[in-house]
Coordinates of C-alpha atoms in Angstrom, one line a residue:
Chain A
M1 CA 1.3 -98.9 -26.4
K2 CA 3.0 -101.4 -24.2
R3 CA 1.0 -102.8 -21.3
P4 CA 2.7 -103.4 -18.0
A5 CA 3.6 -107.0 -17.3
V6 CA 1.0 -108.8 -15.3
E7 CA 2.1 -110.0 -11.9
P8 CA 1.9 -113.8 -11.5
R9 CA -0.2 -113.3 -8.3
I10 CA -2.7 -110.7 -9.5
L11 CA -5.6 -111.9 -7.4
P12 CA -5.9 -109.5 -4.5
G13 CA -7.4 -109.9 -1.0
F14 CA -5.5 -112.9 0.2
G15 CA -4.1 -111.2 3.3
P16 CA -7.4 -109.7 4.6
A17 CA -9.4 -112.8 3.7
L18 CA -7.0 -115.1 5.5
G19 CA -6.6 -112.7 8.4
F20 CA -10.4 -112.5 8.9
T21 CA -10.7 -116.3 8.6
L22 CA -7.9 -116.9 11.1
L23 CA -9.3 -114.3 13.5
W24 CA -12.9 -115.6 13.4
L25 CA -11.7 -119.2 13.7
S26 CA -9.6 -118.4 16.7
V27 CA -12.2 -116.3 18.5
V28 CA -15.2 -118.6 17.9
V29 CA -13.7 -122.1 17.9
L30 CA -10.1 -122.4 18.9
A31 CA -9.9 -120.2 21.9
P32 CA -12.9 -121.7 23.7
L33 CA -11.7 -125.3 22.9
A34 CA -8.2 -124.4 24.1
A35 CA -9.8 -123.2 27.4
L36 CA -11.2 -126.7 27.8
V37 CA -8.0 -128.4 26.9
L38 CA -6.0 -126.1 29.3
S39 CA -8.4 -126.7 32.2
A40 CA -8.2 -130.4 31.6
L41 CA -4.4 -130.3 31.5
R42 CA -4.3 -128.3 34.7
M43 CA -6.1 -131.1 36.5
P44 CA -3.8 -133.9 37.9
P45 CA -4.2 -137.0 35.6
A46 CA -5.0 -139.1 38.7
E47 CA -7.9 -136.7 39.4
I48 CA -9.3 -137.2 35.9
A49 CA -8.9 -140.9 36.1
R50 CA -10.7 -140.9 39.5
I51 CA -13.6 -138.9 38.1
V52 CA -13.9 -141.0 34.9
A53 CA -13.7 -144.3 36.8
A54 CA -16.5 -143.4 39.3
P55 CA -19.3 -145.8 38.7
R56 CA -21.9 -143.3 37.5
V57 CA -19.5 -141.7 35.0
A58 CA -18.1 -145.0 33.8
A59 CA -21.6 -146.3 33.3
S60 CA -22.5 -143.2 31.2
I61 CA -19.4 -143.5 29.1
R62 CA -20.0 -147.2 28.4
L63 CA -23.6 -146.5 27.6
T64 CA -22.8 -143.6 25.3
F65 CA -20.1 -145.4 23.3
G66 CA -21.9 -148.7 23.2
L67 CA -25.2 -147.2 21.9
A68 CA -23.5 -144.8 19.5
L69 CA -21.6 -147.7 18.0
A70 CA -24.6 -150.0 17.7
S71 CA -26.8 -147.3 16.4
A72 CA -24.3 -146.2 13.8
A73 CA -24.1 -149.8 12.6
V74 CA -27.9 -150.0 12.3
A75 CA -28.0 -146.6 10.6
A76 CA -25.3 -147.7 8.1
L77 CA -27.3 -150.8 7.2
L78 CA -30.7 -149.0 6.9
G79 CA -28.9 -146.2 5.0
L80 CA -27.5 -148.7 2.5
L81 CA -31.0 -150.1 2.0
L82 CA -32.5 -146.6 1.5
A83 CA -29.6 -145.3 -0.8
W84 CA -29.9 -148.5 -2.9
V85 CA -33.6 -148.2 -3.4
L86 CA -33.5 -144.4 -4.0
V87 CA -30.7 -144.8 -6.6
R88 CA -31.7 -148.0 -8.3
H89 CA -35.5 -148.3 -8.0
R90 CA -37.8 -146.0 -9.9
L91 CA -40.0 -145.2 -7.0
P92 CA -42.9 -142.8 -7.5
G93 CA -42.2 -139.5 -5.7
R94 CA -38.5 -140.4 -5.6
R95 CA -37.5 -136.7 -5.3
L96 CA -39.8 -136.1 -2.3
L97 CA -38.5 -139.2 -0.5
D98 CA -35.0 -138.2 -1.2
A99 CA -35.6 -134.7 0.2
L100 CA -37.2 -136.4 3.3
I101 CA -33.9 -138.2 4.1
D102 CA -32.4 -134.9 5.4
L103 CA -35.3 -134.5 7.9
P104 CA -33.1 -135.5 10.9
F105 CA -30.6 -132.8 9.9
A106 CA -33.2 -130.1 9.5
L107 CA -35.5 -130.9 12.4
P108 CA -34.4 -129.3 15.6
T109 CA -33.2 -132.0 18.0
A110 CA -35.6 -130.9 20.7
V111 CA -38.5 -131.5 18.4
A112 CA -37.2 -134.9 17.3
G113 CA -36.7 -135.7 20.9
I114 CA -40.3 -135.0 22.1
A115 CA -41.8 -136.5 19.0
L116 CA -39.9 -139.8 19.4
T117 CA -40.6 -139.9 23.1
T118 CA -44.4 -139.4 22.5
L119 CA -44.4 -142.0 19.8
Y120 CA -42.5 -144.7 21.8
A121 CA -43.9 -143.9 25.3
P122 CA -46.0 -146.8 26.8
N123 CA -49.2 -145.0 25.6
G124 CA -47.8 -143.8 22.3
W125 CA -48.7 -144.9 18.7
L126 CA -45.7 -147.2 18.5
G127 CA -44.9 -147.6 22.2
R128 CA -48.3 -149.2 23.1
P129 CA -48.1 -152.2 20.7
L130 CA -44.3 -152.6 21.4
A131 CA -45.0 -152.6 25.2
A132 CA -47.7 -155.2 24.6
L133 CA -45.1 -157.4 23.0
G134 CA -42.9 -156.9 26.0
V135 CA -40.5 -154.4 24.4
P136 CA -40.6 -151.1 26.2
V137 CA -38.7 -148.5 24.2
A138 CA -39.0 -145.0 25.8
F139 CA -37.0 -144.5 28.9
T140 CA -34.8 -147.5 28.2
P141 CA -31.4 -147.8 26.4
L142 CA -33.3 -149.1 23.3
G143 CA -35.1 -145.7 23.2
I144 CA -31.8 -143.8 23.1
G145 CA -30.8 -146.2 20.3
V146 CA -33.9 -145.4 18.3
A147 CA -33.2 -141.7 18.5
L148 CA -29.5 -142.2 17.5
V149 CA -30.5 -144.4 14.5
F150 CA -33.0 -141.6 13.4
L151 CA -30.1 -139.1 13.5
G152 CA -27.6 -141.4 11.8
I153 CA -29.6 -142.5 8.8
P154 CA -28.9 -139.3 6.7
F155 CA -25.2 -139.6 7.2
A156 CA -25.1 -143.1 5.7
V157 CA -27.5 -142.3 2.9
R158 CA -25.7 -139.1 1.9
T159 CA -22.3 -140.7 1.8
L160 CA -23.5 -143.8 -0.1
E161 CA -25.7 -142.2 -2.7
P162 CA -23.0 -140.5 -4.8
V163 CA -20.9 -143.7 -4.8
L164 CA -23.9 -145.8 -5.9
E165 CA -24.7 -143.3 -8.7
S166 CA -21.1 -143.3 -10.0
L167 CA -20.7 -147.1 -10.1
D168 CA -20.2 -148.3 -13.7
P169 CA -23.1 -150.8 -14.4
E170 CA -20.9 -152.6 -16.9
V171 CA -18.8 -154.0 -14.1
E172 CA -21.8 -155.8 -12.6
D173 CA -22.9 -156.9 -16.1
A174 CA -19.4 -158.4 -16.5
A175 CA -19.7 -160.3 -13.2
T176 CA -23.2 -161.6 -14.1
S177 CA -22.1 -162.7 -17.6
L178 CA -19.1 -164.5 -16.0
G179 CA -21.7 -166.5 -14.0
A180 CA -21.8 -164.7 -10.7
T181 CA -25.1 -164.8 -8.8
A182 CA -26.8 -161.6 -7.6
G183 CA -25.5 -162.3 -4.1
Q184 CA -21.9 -162.9 -5.3
T185 CA -22.0 -159.8 -7.4
F186 CA -23.1 -157.8 -4.4
R187 CA -20.6 -159.3 -2.0
R188 CA -17.6 -159.5 -4.3
V189 CA -18.1 -156.6 -6.7
L190 CA -20.4 -154.0 -5.2
F191 CA -19.6 -154.2 -1.5
P192 CA -15.8 -153.5 -1.8
E193 CA -16.7 -150.4 -3.8
L194 CA -19.2 -149.3 -1.2
L195 CA -17.1 -150.1 1.9
P196 CA -15.2 -146.8 2.2
A197 CA -18.5 -144.8 1.9
L198 CA -20.2 -147.1 4.3
A199 CA -17.4 -146.7 6.8
T200 CA -17.4 -142.9 6.4
G201 CA -21.2 -142.8 7.0
F202 CA -20.8 -145.1 10.0
S203 CA -18.1 -142.9 11.5
L204 CA -20.0 -139.7 11.0
A205 CA -23.1 -141.3 12.6
F206 CA -21.0 -142.6 15.4
A207 CA -19.4 -139.2 16.1
R208 CA -22.8 -137.5 16.0
G209 CA -24.2 -140.2 18.4
L210 CA -21.5 -139.7 20.9
G211 CA -22.3 -136.0 21.4
E212 CA -26.0 -136.0 20.9
Y213 CA -28.1 -134.3 23.6
G214 CA -31.4 -132.9 22.3
S215 CA -33.0 -135.9 20.7
V216 CA -31.8 -138.2 23.5
V217 CA -32.6 -136.2 26.7
F218 CA -36.3 -136.7 26.5
I219 CA -36.5 -140.4 25.4
S220 CA -33.8 -141.6 27.7
G221 CA -35.5 -140.9 31.0
N222 CA -32.1 -139.9 32.4
M223 CA -31.8 -142.6 35.1
P224 CA -28.2 -142.6 36.5
M225 CA -26.4 -145.9 35.9
R226 CA -29.0 -147.0 33.4
T227 CA -30.0 -144.4 30.8
E228 CA -27.8 -141.4 31.5
V229 CA -25.6 -140.5 28.4
A230 CA -22.3 -138.6 28.8
P231 CA -23.5 -135.3 27.3
L232 CA -26.4 -135.3 29.8
L233 CA -24.1 -136.0 32.7
I234 CA -21.9 -133.1 31.6
M235 CA -25.0 -130.9 31.7
T236 CA -25.9 -132.2 35.2
R237 CA -22.4 -131.5 36.5
L238 CA -22.5 -128.0 35.1
E239 CA -25.8 -127.3 36.8
Q240 CA -24.2 -128.4 40.1
Y241 CA -21.2 -126.1 39.4
D242 CA -19.0 -129.3 39.4
Y243 CA -16.6 -127.9 36.7
A244 CA -13.9 -130.5 37.3
G245 CA -16.4 -133.3 36.8
A246 CA -17.8 -131.7 33.6
T247 CA -14.3 -130.9 32.3
A248 CA -13.0 -134.5 32.7
L249 CA -16.0 -136.0 30.9
A250 CA -15.9 -133.3 28.2
A251 CA -12.2 -134.0 27.6
V252 CA -13.0 -137.7 27.1
L253 CA -15.7 -136.8 24.5
L254 CA -13.5 -134.2 22.8
V255 CA -10.6 -136.7 22.4
A256 CA -13.0 -139.3 20.9
S257 CA -14.4 -136.7 18.5
F258 CA -10.9 -135.7 17.4
L259 CA -9.9 -139.3 16.7
L260 CA -13.1 -139.9 14.7
L261 CA -12.5 -136.7 12.7
L262 CA -9.1 -138.0 11.9
A263 CA -10.6 -141.4 11.0
V264 CA -13.1 -139.8 8.6
N265 CA -10.3 -137.9 6.9
R266 CA -8.3 -141.1 6.5
L267 CA -11.4 -142.9 5.1
Q268 CA -12.0 -140.1 2.6
A269 CA -8.5 -140.5 1.4
W270 CA -9.1 -144.3 1.2
G271 CA -12.2 -143.8 -1.0
V272 CA -10.3 -141.6 -3.5
G273 CA -12.4 -141.3 -6.5
P274 CA -16.1 -141.6 -6.2
A275 CA -16.4 -141.4 -2.4
A276 CA -14.1 -138.5 -2.1
R277 CA -16.7 -136.3 -3.9
G278 CA -19.0 -136.6 -0.9
Chain B
M1 CA -32.4 -145.3 -14.6
D2 CA -34.6 -147.4 -16.9
A3 CA -31.6 -149.6 -17.7
Y4 CA -31.6 -150.8 -14.1
A5 CA -35.2 -151.9 -14.3
L6 CA -34.5 -154.2 -17.2
S7 CA -31.1 -155.4 -16.3
P8 CA -30.5 -158.6 -14.4
R9 CA -28.1 -156.6 -12.1
S10 CA -30.9 -155.2 -10.1
G11 CA -32.0 -158.6 -9.0
S12 CA -35.2 -160.6 -9.4
R13 CA -38.6 -159.0 -9.2
A14 CA -39.3 -160.5 -5.8
V15 CA -36.1 -159.1 -4.4
R16 CA -36.8 -155.7 -5.8
L17 CA -40.3 -155.6 -4.3
L18 CA -39.0 -156.7 -1.0
L19 CA -36.2 -154.1 -0.9
G20 CA -38.6 -151.4 -2.0
A21 CA -41.2 -152.3 0.6
A22 CA -38.5 -152.4 3.3
A23 CA -37.1 -149.0 2.3
L24 CA -40.6 -147.5 2.4
A25 CA -41.2 -149.0 5.8
V26 CA -38.0 -147.6 7.2
L27 CA -38.8 -144.2 5.7
G28 CA -42.3 -144.2 7.1
L29 CA -41.4 -145.5 10.5
F30 CA -38.4 -143.3 11.1
L31 CA -39.2 -140.1 9.2
V32 CA -42.9 -139.8 8.4
V33 CA -44.5 -141.0 11.6
P34 CA -42.5 -138.7 13.9
L35 CA -43.4 -135.8 11.6
A36 CA -47.1 -136.7 11.7
A37 CA -46.9 -137.1 15.5
V38 CA -45.8 -133.5 15.9
F39 CA -48.8 -132.1 14.1
A40 CA -51.3 -134.6 15.6
E41 CA -50.2 -133.7 19.2
A42 CA -50.2 -130.0 18.4
F43 CA -53.8 -130.0 17.2
R44 CA -55.0 -132.6 19.7
N45 CA -57.2 -130.1 21.6
G46 CA -58.3 -128.3 18.5
A47 CA -57.2 -125.2 16.5
A48 CA -58.2 -122.7 19.2
A49 CA -55.9 -124.4 21.8
Y50 CA -53.2 -124.5 19.1
L51 CA -53.4 -120.8 18.4
A52 CA -53.5 -120.0 22.1
S53 CA -50.3 -121.9 22.7
V54 CA -48.5 -120.3 19.7
R55 CA -49.7 -116.8 20.6
H56 CA -48.8 -117.1 24.3
P57 CA -46.5 -114.1 25.3
D58 CA -43.7 -116.5 26.4
A59 CA -43.9 -118.3 23.0
L60 CA -43.8 -114.9 21.2
A61 CA -40.8 -113.8 23.3
A62 CA -39.0 -117.0 22.5
L63 CA -39.8 -116.5 18.8
R64 CA -38.4 -113.0 18.9
L65 CA -35.2 -114.1 20.7
T66 CA -34.7 -117.0 18.2
L67 CA -35.1 -114.6 15.2
L68 CA -32.7 -112.0 16.9
V69 CA -30.0 -114.7 17.5
A70 CA -30.3 -116.0 13.9
A71 CA -30.2 -112.5 12.6
I72 CA -26.8 -111.9 14.3
A73 CA -25.2 -115.3 13.9
V74 CA -26.1 -116.1 10.3
P75 CA -24.6 -112.9 8.7
L76 CA -21.4 -113.3 10.8
N77 CA -20.9 -116.9 9.5
V78 CA -21.8 -115.9 5.9
A79 CA -19.1 -113.2 6.1
F80 CA -16.7 -115.8 7.5
G81 CA -17.7 -118.3 4.8
L82 CA -17.0 -115.8 2.1
A83 CA -13.6 -114.9 3.6
A84 CA -12.7 -118.6 4.1
G85 CA -13.9 -119.4 0.5
W86 CA -11.7 -116.7 -0.9
A87 CA -8.6 -117.4 1.2
L88 CA -8.8 -121.3 1.2
G89 CA -10.5 -121.8 -2.2
K90 CA -8.6 -119.4 -4.4
F91 CA -5.1 -119.7 -2.9
R92 CA -2.6 -122.4 -2.0
F93 CA -0.4 -122.0 1.0
P94 CA 1.3 -124.1 3.6
G95 CA -1.1 -125.1 6.5
R96 CA -4.1 -124.9 4.2
S97 CA -5.3 -128.4 4.8
V98 CA -5.0 -128.0 8.6
L99 CA -7.1 -124.9 8.4
L100 CA -9.7 -126.8 6.3
A101 CA -9.9 -129.5 9.0
L102 CA -10.2 -126.9 11.8
V103 CA -13.1 -125.2 10.0
D104 CA -15.1 -128.4 10.2
L105 CA -14.2 -129.0 13.9
P106 CA -17.5 -127.6 15.4
F107 CA -19.4 -130.4 13.6
A108 CA -17.4 -133.0 15.5
V109 CA -17.8 -131.4 18.9
S110 CA -20.8 -132.3 21.1
P111 CA -23.2 -129.3 21.4
V112 CA -23.1 -129.7 25.2
V113 CA -19.3 -129.4 25.1
A114 CA -19.6 -126.3 22.8
G115 CA -21.8 -124.6 25.4
M116 CA -19.6 -125.7 28.2
V117 CA -16.4 -124.2 26.8
L118 CA -18.2 -120.8 26.7
V119 CA -19.1 -121.2 30.3
L120 CA -15.4 -122.0 31.0
V121 CA -14.3 -118.8 29.3
F122 CA -17.1 -116.4 30.0
G123 CA -18.8 -117.8 33.1
R124 CA -18.6 -116.4 36.6
T125 CA -15.5 -118.4 37.4
G126 CA -14.2 -118.4 33.9
L127 CA -11.1 -116.7 32.4
L128 CA -12.9 -113.5 31.3
G129 CA -15.7 -113.8 34.0
P130 CA -14.4 -111.3 36.5
W131 CA -13.7 -108.7 33.9
L132 CA -17.1 -109.1 32.3
A133 CA -18.8 -108.9 35.7
A134 CA -16.9 -105.7 36.5
H135 CA -18.1 -104.1 33.3
A136 CA -21.7 -105.4 33.8
F137 CA -21.7 -107.3 30.5
P138 CA -23.1 -110.7 31.2
V139 CA -22.4 -113.3 28.5
V140 CA -23.4 -116.6 30.1
F141 CA -27.1 -116.9 31.0
A142 CA -27.7 -113.9 28.7
V143 CA -28.2 -113.2 25.0
P144 CA -24.5 -112.8 24.0
G145 CA -23.8 -116.3 25.2
I146 CA -26.7 -117.7 23.2
V147 CA -25.4 -115.8 20.1
L148 CA -21.9 -117.2 20.7
A149 CA -23.1 -120.7 21.1
T150 CA -25.2 -120.4 18.0
V151 CA -22.2 -119.0 16.0
F152 CA -20.1 -121.9 17.2
V153 CA -22.4 -124.7 16.1
T154 CA -23.3 -123.1 12.7
F155 CA -19.7 -122.1 12.0
P156 CA -18.8 -124.5 9.2
F157 CA -22.0 -124.4 7.1
V158 CA -21.3 -121.6 4.6
A159 CA -17.5 -122.1 4.5
R160 CA -17.8 -125.8 3.7
E161 CA -20.1 -125.0 0.7
L162 CA -17.9 -122.2 -0.7
V163 CA -14.4 -123.5 -0.2
P164 CA -14.7 -126.6 -2.5
L165 CA -16.6 -124.6 -5.1
M166 CA -14.3 -121.7 -5.2
Q167 CA -11.4 -124.1 -5.5
A168 CA -13.1 -125.9 -8.4
T169 CA -14.0 -122.8 -10.3
G170 CA -10.4 -121.6 -10.1
S171 CA -9.3 -118.0 -10.5
E172 CA -8.9 -117.5 -14.3
E173 CA -12.1 -115.4 -14.6
E174 CA -11.1 -113.2 -11.7
E175 CA -7.7 -112.7 -13.1
A176 CA -9.2 -111.8 -16.5
A177 CA -11.4 -109.2 -14.7
R178 CA -8.4 -107.8 -13.0
V179 CA -6.3 -107.6 -16.2
L180 CA -9.2 -105.8 -17.8
G181 CA -9.0 -103.2 -15.0
A182 CA -11.7 -104.2 -12.6
G183 CA -11.1 -103.4 -8.9
F184 CA -11.3 -106.0 -6.2
L185 CA -14.9 -105.1 -5.2
T186 CA -16.1 -105.2 -8.9
T187 CA -14.3 -108.5 -9.5
F188 CA -15.8 -110.0 -6.4
L189 CA -19.4 -108.7 -6.9
R190 CA -19.6 -109.2 -10.7
V191 CA -17.4 -112.3 -11.2
T192 CA -17.0 -114.4 -8.1
L193 CA -20.4 -114.0 -6.4
P194 CA -22.5 -114.9 -9.5
N195 CA -20.4 -118.1 -9.8
V196 CA -21.1 -119.3 -6.3
K197 CA -24.5 -117.8 -5.6
W198 CA -26.5 -121.0 -5.3
A199 CA -24.0 -122.7 -3.1
L200 CA -23.9 -119.5 -0.9
L201 CA -27.7 -119.6 -0.7
Y202 CA -27.7 -123.3 0.1
G203 CA -25.1 -122.9 2.9
T204 CA -26.9 -119.9 4.3
I205 CA -30.2 -121.8 4.4
L206 CA -28.6 -124.8 6.3
C207 CA -26.9 -122.3 8.6
T208 CA -30.2 -120.5 9.4
A209 CA -32.1 -123.8 10.0
R210 CA -29.5 -124.9 12.5
A211 CA -29.3 -121.5 14.1
V212 CA -33.1 -121.5 14.6
G213 CA -33.2 -125.0 15.9
E214 CA -30.0 -125.4 18.1
F215 CA -30.8 -126.8 21.4
G216 CA -27.9 -128.5 23.3
A217 CA -25.3 -125.7 23.1
V218 CA -27.8 -122.9 23.8
S219 CA -29.3 -124.9 26.6
V220 CA -26.0 -124.8 28.5
V221 CA -25.5 -121.1 28.3
S222 CA -29.1 -119.8 28.4
G223 CA -30.1 -120.3 32.0
H224 CA -33.7 -120.8 30.8
I225 CA -35.1 -117.5 32.0
R226 CA -38.6 -117.3 30.7
G227 CA -39.4 -114.5 28.4
R228 CA -35.8 -113.4 28.5
T229 CA -33.3 -116.1 27.5
N230 CA -35.6 -118.8 26.2
T231 CA -35.3 -119.6 22.5
L232 CA -38.0 -121.5 20.7
P233 CA -36.3 -125.0 21.2
L234 CA -35.8 -124.2 24.9
H235 CA -39.4 -123.1 25.2
V236 CA -40.5 -126.4 23.8
E237 CA -38.4 -128.2 26.5
V238 CA -39.9 -126.0 29.3
L239 CA -43.5 -126.7 28.2
Y240 CA -42.8 -130.4 27.8
D241 CA -41.2 -130.7 31.2
E242 CA -44.3 -129.0 32.7
Y243 CA -46.4 -131.7 31.1
D244 CA -48.0 -129.1 28.7
F245 CA -47.5 -131.6 25.8
Q246 CA -50.0 -129.9 23.5
G247 CA -48.4 -126.6 24.0
A248 CA -44.9 -128.0 23.5
F249 CA -45.9 -129.6 20.2
A250 CA -47.7 -126.4 19.1
V251 CA -44.5 -124.4 19.5
A252 CA -42.7 -127.3 17.9
T253 CA -44.8 -127.0 14.8
L254 CA -43.2 -123.6 14.2
L255 CA -39.7 -125.2 14.2
T256 CA -41.0 -128.2 12.2
G257 CA -42.3 -125.7 9.6
V258 CA -38.8 -124.1 9.4
A259 CA -37.3 -127.6 8.9
L260 CA -39.8 -128.5 6.1
V261 CA -39.2 -125.2 4.3
T262 CA -35.5 -126.0 4.6
L263 CA -36.0 -129.4 3.0
V264 CA -38.0 -128.0 0.1
L265 CA -35.4 -125.3 -0.5
Q266 CA -32.6 -127.9 -0.3
A267 CA -34.3 -130.0 -2.9
L268 CA -35.0 -127.1 -5.2
L269 CA -31.5 -125.6 -4.8
G270 CA -29.7 -128.9 -4.8
R271 CA -29.6 -129.4 -8.5
R272 CA -28.5 -125.8 -9.3
R273 CA -25.8 -126.2 -6.7
R274 CA -24.6 -129.4 -8.3
E275 CA -24.6 -127.7 -11.7
E276 CA -22.4 -124.9 -10.3
R277 CA -19.9 -127.5 -9.2
R278 CA -19.3 -128.7 -12.7

């Protein structure tokens, strides 16, 4: 008995699956974001410029970008240290410590926010000794930085770990046998390999820091001109029904997020090979 | 791993000790101490006070609302993840990479902006606002808004687990099942699903954890009506702002418990999920 020829495309369900994907994506994500873009486009550019240049808004944008940048850099360095030790040292309880790295992802931001605030408040476990040293943390920009580093660490560790695991030890042996010191081996052999992952982790932490609200709102103290981050100012404007003010600021954040998303995609293409697995 | 301990490439003993100690200090300071602070503050006034805070009617109402929102949002995004996995993982078509990037978009958007776009669309002065008001179906400052905000922020979790995996496993097994006469449903349930079950579970757990803990986006659309539109994270904020610190941390332990269970499940499922990827 002769079987009918098999169609080249015999897997069914492409149409319905794609249709549902597109519909859900449009309803949940694209339509609401399009509403924001449209209402920003309806505003005269001069109006947006005026809102963004107002001292309180400009201060919050400077603070948000500056702190997100600095915290992402610190998180990338601390993440490199943690990833290095977790991959290369045989620590007791390594699996437990490794699981703990994701805590900032898993812990609701409001809980992280009140916990960090209580710790770093002038009468807290860490805040009291730090205040005695003349370094107040809670309700200062430094406090916001601490919260953002807390959030950024897992991004750096999780992008670096797979790259560190996949590095061929023989390359380092070769460098050492050719007379390189440990420092030279790290700088000239390891670091170039790690750089794409480090940059990816940094960008992800930076993007997260720009938009962060929950863990920052408690520790910042929310003083206009001093410790008021952009997401918080958006919230304030919404509560005052100042939709134009909120829209202008949200548009700035959205454009920054888009550019960072593009940068991360480029970085992942750059790290083709080990880092792309991430 | 042992090879590293013996090889000169991991540096001298002193350097190793120093790095290990520094990593443990960072882990302790940034991750363990905040976790300990949550429980220490929650039980500061004894177990009876803790139980009273957790059993307070407002806390129980917040718990019920949080569970309800997660029970609606998570299945929707699991269904979306399966559809996206099938359409984007098993098939190649023009525009696929753009769609993949769009699926990840909610991760790049600030939660406050995510909540704000919902206000722009569904709020009193929004695009659909007048129509919703005429039909007495409030979205903003009501439960539907909280659900929408939660769906938005948890949107990519399941899809980003399933798409790469379904792409890696290919479609030969499904095609074989089809040739042997299995229908779409049988093929999906008996061939596709068993191949991706751990990744599906992993993504669902991350999605649930975020749905339960989301703060920023929900905060914008909730209106903070006690006993009616307060989720657990919002209730933590309300208590904290009223200087009921012990109560805030007591409710926060519930959310911290969810986070810790998530971390344990992640660690347990992580290896099976990686094996599935091979």
